[in-house]
Amino acid sequence: MILKIVQVGEAVLRERAAEVEPSRIKTPEFQRLIEMMRATMLDAPGVGLAAPQVGVGLSVAVIEDRAETINALAAQDALERDRKPVPFHVLVNPTIKVIDAAPQIFNEGCLSVAGFMAQVARARSVQVTALDHTGTLVTISATGWYARILQHEIDHLHGDLYIDKMNSRTFCGPTEPPARKP
Ligand code: ZN
């Protein structure tokens, strides 16, 4: 089942998502939410989706960056962005720590700000601690594009959108990419 992705202006995108009670993770109801979020992300298509984006104010996000998506990019773009495949996984109640703050500046979009993108500076490396889809505590170290996806999705769980952090002079529709130069 594909869920409706809510757009900027909806209050749920600006609220702090509630922590999930760990004992809920294995329930059929919660597993169904994960499956619906996965299907919705794939359909969009996107590389990450946070529960508030489907109108659910819970601290949950799903991420997957497929090899075929990356292979469809110009090789130089994938290289510059340090973009490598990330298998599907679930983050519940994640916390994030910056490991390398060196700003990486690239265009970023969001399924809840459909049709636009802008340059956003993100930390190069982060470490995330979360529960996975089974409720097991996991620690993830990520660099490059994966680190960007994690920062973007965890921002959603705090009620933040990339438009709060973008260089607003580069904000544009996808058919008019901004000049790469400052
Ligand atoms: Zn987003």
mmCIF file of C-alpha atoms and ligand atoms in Angstrom:
data_model
loop_
_atom_site.group_PDB
_atom_site.id
_atom_site.type_symbol
_atom_site.label_atom_id
_atom_site.label_comp_id
_atom_site.label_asym_id
_atom_site.label_seq_id
_atom_site.Cartn_x
_atom_site.Cartn_y
_atom_site.Cartn_z
ATOM 1 C CA MET A 1 0.000 0.000 0.000
ATOM 2 C CA ILE A 2 1.321 3.391 -1.029
ATOM 3 C CA LEU A 3 0.822 6.174 1.508
ATOM 4 C CA LYS A 4 0.249 9.826 0.728
ATOM 5 C CA ILE A 5 3.375 11.939 1.199
ATOM 6 C CA VAL A 6 2.444 15.166 2.959
ATOM 7 C CA GLN A 7 3.869 18.465 1.722
ATOM 8 C CA VAL A 8 5.518 21.399 3.451
ATOM 9 C CA GLY A 9 2.861 23.388 5.316
ATOM 10 C CA GLU A 10 1.450 20.308 7.083
ATOM 11 C CA ALA A 11 1.956 20.681 10.851
ATOM 12 C CA VAL A 12 3.206 17.094 11.299
ATOM 13 C CA LEU A 13 6.377 17.975 9.357
ATOM 14 C CA ARG A 14 7.204 20.662 11.918
ATOM 15 C CA GLU A 15 6.619 18.676 15.093
ATOM 16 C CA ARG A 16 9.171 16.593 16.968
ATOM 17 C CA ALA A 17 8.362 12.939 16.335
ATOM 18 C CA ALA A 18 7.516 10.833 19.391
ATOM 19 C CA GLU A 19 9.869 8.067 20.527
ATOM 20 C CA VAL A 20 8.618 4.578 19.754
ATOM 21 C CA GLU A 21 8.127 2.250 22.708
ATOM 22 C CA PRO A 22 10.630 -0.561 21.835
ATOM 23 C CA SER A 23 8.104 -3.308 22.644
ATOM 24 C CA ARG A 24 5.905 -1.963 19.812
ATOM 25 C CA ILE A 25 8.509 -2.615 17.103
ATOM 26 C CA LYS A 26 7.735 -6.305 16.624
ATOM 27 C CA THR A 27 3.968 -5.840 16.546
ATOM 28 C CA PRO A 28 2.205 -6.564 13.232
ATOM 29 C CA GLU A 29 0.848 -3.004 13.233
ATOM 30 C CA PHE A 30 4.334 -1.466 13.422
ATOM 31 C CA GLN A 31 5.787 -3.917 10.886
ATOM 32 C CA ARG A 32 2.957 -2.935 8.540
ATOM 33 C CA LEU A 33 3.903 0.731 8.912
ATOM 34 C CA ILE A 34 7.503 -0.138 7.946
ATOM 35 C CA GLU A 35 6.339 -2.093 4.883
ATOM 36 C CA MET A 36 4.053 0.741 3.774
ATOM 37 C CA MET A 37 6.845 3.284 4.232
ATOM 38 C CA ARG A 38 9.183 1.071 2.201
ATOM 39 C CA ALA A 39 6.644 0.742 -0.620
ATOM 40 C CA THR A 40 5.963 4.494 -0.559
ATOM 41 C CA MET A 41 9.686 5.347 -0.708
ATOM 42 C CA LEU A 42 10.213 2.963 -3.620
ATOM 43 C CA ASP A 43 7.193 4.309 -5.481
ATOM 44 C CA ALA A 44 8.117 7.995 -5.025
ATOM 45 C CA PRO A 45 11.000 7.205 -5.760
ATOM 46 C CA GLY A 46 13.242 8.338 -2.931
ATOM 47 C CA VAL A 47 16.287 7.190 -0.966
ATOM 48 C CA GLY A 48 14.795 7.928 2.436
ATOM 49 C CA LEU A 49 11.430 8.530 4.067
ATOM 50 C CA ALA A 50 10.577 9.616 7.602
ATOM 51 C CA ALA A 51 7.274 8.718 9.271
ATOM 52 C CA PRO A 52 6.139 12.375 9.616
ATOM 53 C CA GLN A 53 6.232 12.534 5.798
ATOM 54 C CA VAL A 54 3.354 10.059 5.729
ATOM 55 C CA GLY A 55 1.546 11.904 8.494
ATOM 56 C CA VAL A 56 2.750 9.672 11.344
ATOM 57 C CA GLY A 57 4.447 11.539 14.185
ATOM 58 C CA LEU A 58 6.754 8.686 15.263
ATOM 59 C CA SER A 59 10.547 8.555 15.313
ATOM 60 C CA VAL A 60 10.936 6.131 12.400
ATOM 61 C CA ALA A 61 12.710 6.436 9.054
ATOM 62 C CA VAL A 62 13.493 4.048 6.213
ATOM 63 C CA ILE A 63 16.506 4.345 3.907
ATOM 64 C CA GLU A 64 17.639 2.587 0.743
ATOM 65 C CA ASP A 65 19.970 3.830 -1.988
ATOM 66 C CA ARG A 66 19.958 1.267 -4.769
ATOM 67 C CA ALA A 67 22.886 0.446 -7.023
ATOM 68 C CA GLU A 68 20.725 0.860 -10.143
ATOM 69 C CA THR A 69 19.835 4.445 -9.118
ATOM 70 C CA ILE A 70 23.490 5.291 -8.611
ATOM 71 C CA ASN A 71 24.533 3.577 -11.843
ATOM 72 C CA ALA A 72 22.059 5.786 -13.730
ATOM 73 C CA LEU A 73 23.979 8.892 -12.618
ATOM 74 C CA ALA A 74 26.983 10.260 -14.414
ATOM 75 C CA ALA A 75 29.986 8.448 -12.908
ATOM 76 C CA GLN A 76 31.530 11.791 -11.996
ATOM 77 C CA ASP A 77 28.397 12.833 -10.035
ATOM 78 C CA ALA A 78 28.402 9.628 -7.980
ATOM 79 C CA LEU A 79 32.121 10.022 -7.327
ATOM 80 C CA GLU A 80 31.890 13.700 -6.309
ATOM 81 C CA ARG A 81 29.027 12.936 -3.935
ATOM 82 C CA ASP A 82 30.733 9.857 -2.507
ATOM 83 C CA ARG A 83 27.510 7.980 -3.238
ATOM 84 C CA LYS A 84 27.506 4.216 -2.772
ATOM 85 C CA PRO A 85 24.641 1.705 -2.481
ATOM 86 C CA VAL A 86 22.938 1.435 0.901
ATOM 87 C CA PRO A 87 20.746 -1.621 1.560
ATOM 88 C CA PHE A 88 17.225 -1.117 2.879
ATOM 89 C CA HIS A 89 17.119 -0.512 6.597
ATOM 90 C CA VAL A 90 14.946 0.995 9.299
ATOM 91 C CA LEU A 91 15.872 3.542 11.966
ATOM 92 C CA VAL A 92 13.757 3.774 15.114
ATOM 93 C CA ASN A 93 14.487 6.480 17.725
ATOM 94 C CA PRO A 94 17.794 7.445 16.062
ATOM 95 C CA THR A 95 20.348 9.802 17.567
ATOM 96 C CA ILE A 96 23.078 11.355 15.461
ATOM 97 C CA LYS A 97 26.584 12.576 16.174
ATOM 98 C CA VAL A 98 28.801 14.458 13.733
ATOM 99 C CA ILE A 99 32.154 12.723 13.243
ATOM 100 C CA ASP A 100 33.590 14.956 10.501
ATOM 101 C CA ALA A 101 31.932 18.363 10.162
ATOM 102 C CA ALA A 102 33.718 19.271 6.899
ATOM 103 C CA PRO A 103 30.835 20.834 4.899
ATOM 104 C CA GLN A 104 29.823 18.975 1.754
ATOM 105 C CA ILE A 105 27.739 21.251 -0.480
ATOM 106 C CA PHE A 106 25.375 19.646 -2.998
ATOM 107 C CA ASN A 107 21.844 20.018 -4.281
ATOM 108 C CA GLU A 108 19.290 18.302 -2.111
ATOM 109 C CA GLY A 109 15.582 17.680 -2.555
ATOM 110 C CA CYS A 110 12.787 16.311 -0.395
ATOM 111 C CA LEU A 111 9.651 14.340 -1.223
ATOM 112 C CA SER A 112 7.761 16.779 1.044
ATOM 113 C CA VAL A 113 9.015 19.821 -0.882
ATOM 114 C CA ALA A 114 8.116 18.295 -4.242
ATOM 115 C CA GLY A 115 9.543 19.846 -7.378
ATOM 116 C CA PHE A 116 12.323 21.892 -5.791
ATOM 117 C CA MET A 117 15.913 21.579 -4.711
ATOM 118 C CA ALA A 118 18.672 23.715 -3.265
ATOM 119 C CA GLN A 119 22.247 23.519 -2.137
ATOM 120 C CA VAL A 120 22.619 22.306 1.421
ATOM 121 C CA ALA A 121 25.859 21.942 3.368
ATOM 122 C CA ARG A 122 26.011 18.679 5.314
ATOM 123 C CA ALA A 123 28.639 17.152 7.563
ATOM 124 C CA ARG A 124 30.906 14.686 5.772
ATOM 125 C CA SER A 125 30.655 11.875 8.362
ATOM 126 C CA VAL A 126 28.191 10.977 11.062
ATOM 127 C CA GLN A 127 27.509 8.205 13.533
ATOM 128 C CA VAL A 128 23.924 7.149 14.178
ATOM 129 C CA THR A 129 22.625 4.963 16.977
ATOM 130 C CA ALA A 130 19.123 3.551 16.561
ATOM 131 C CA LEU A 131 16.936 0.507 16.930
ATOM 132 C CA ASP A 132 16.462 -1.539 13.764
ATOM 133 C CA HIS A 133 13.286 -3.240 12.463
ATOM 134 C CA THR A 134 13.700 -5.998 15.074
ATOM 135 C CA GLY A 135 14.288 -3.601 17.963
ATOM 136 C CA THR A 136 18.031 -4.364 18.073
ATOM 137 C CA LEU A 137 20.354 -1.486 18.931
ATOM 138 C CA VAL A 138 22.622 -0.663 15.986
ATOM 139 C CA THR A 139 25.398 1.871 15.418
ATOM 140 C CA ILE A 140 25.968 3.126 11.893
ATOM 141 C CA SER A 141 28.981 5.060 10.668
ATOM 142 C CA ALA A 142 28.418 6.852 7.380
ATOM 143 C CA THR A 143 30.322 9.159 5.070
ATOM 144 C CA GLY A 144 29.370 11.108 1.964
ATOM 145 C CA TRP A 145 25.896 10.773 0.462
ATOM 146 C CA TYR A 146 24.753 8.187 3.007
ATOM 147 C CA ALA A 147 25.735 10.615 5.784
ATOM 148 C CA ARG A 148 23.633 13.271 3.982
ATOM 149 C CA ILE A 149 20.604 10.975 3.795
ATOM 150 C CA LEU A 150 20.885 10.191 7.513
ATOM 151 C CA GLN A 151 21.152 13.895 8.408
ATOM 152 C CA HIS A 152 18.152 14.724 6.187
ATOM 153 C CA GLU A 153 15.917 11.941 7.568
ATOM 154 C CA ILE A 154 16.816 12.530 11.212
ATOM 155 C CA ASP A 155 16.145 16.246 10.694
ATOM 156 C CA HIS A 156 12.595 15.243 9.698
ATOM 157 C CA LEU A 157 12.201 13.540 13.094
ATOM 158 C CA HIS A 158 13.120 16.844 14.760
ATOM 159 C CA GLY A 159 10.644 18.829 12.655
ATOM 160 C CA ASP A 160 13.375 20.304 10.457
ATOM 161 C CA LEU A 161 13.395 20.493 6.658
ATOM 162 C CA TYR A 162 16.307 21.139 4.306
ATOM 163 C CA ILE A 163 14.802 24.524 3.473
ATOM 164 C CA ASP A 164 15.802 25.611 7.019
ATOM 165 C CA LYS A 165 19.464 24.916 6.175
ATOM 166 C CA MET A 166 19.711 25.610 2.450
ATOM 167 C CA ASN A 167 21.498 28.385 0.677
ATOM 168 C CA SER A 168 18.201 30.061 -0.251
ATOM 169 C CA ARG A 169 19.681 31.793 -3.304
ATOM 170 C CA THR A 170 20.119 28.356 -4.923
ATOM 171 C CA PHE A 171 16.486 27.253 -4.320
ATOM 172 C CA CYS A 172 14.982 26.240 -7.657
ATOM 173 C CA GLY A 173 12.939 23.743 -9.623
ATOM 174 C CA PRO A 174 14.724 20.649 -10.955
ATOM 175 C CA THR A 175 14.746 21.904 -14.521
ATOM 176 C CA GLU A 176 16.918 24.863 -13.603
ATOM 177 C CA PRO A 177 19.938 23.565 -11.723
ATOM 178 C CA PRO A 178 21.892 26.374 -10.118
ATOM 179 C CA ALA A 179 25.407 27.159 -11.206
ATOM 180 C CA ARG A 180 27.930 25.057 -9.335
ATOM 181 C CA LYS A 181 30.034 28.106 -8.560
ATOM 182 C CA PRO A 182 29.402 30.208 -5.476
HETATM 183 ZN ZN ZN B 1 12.801 14.927 3.159
#
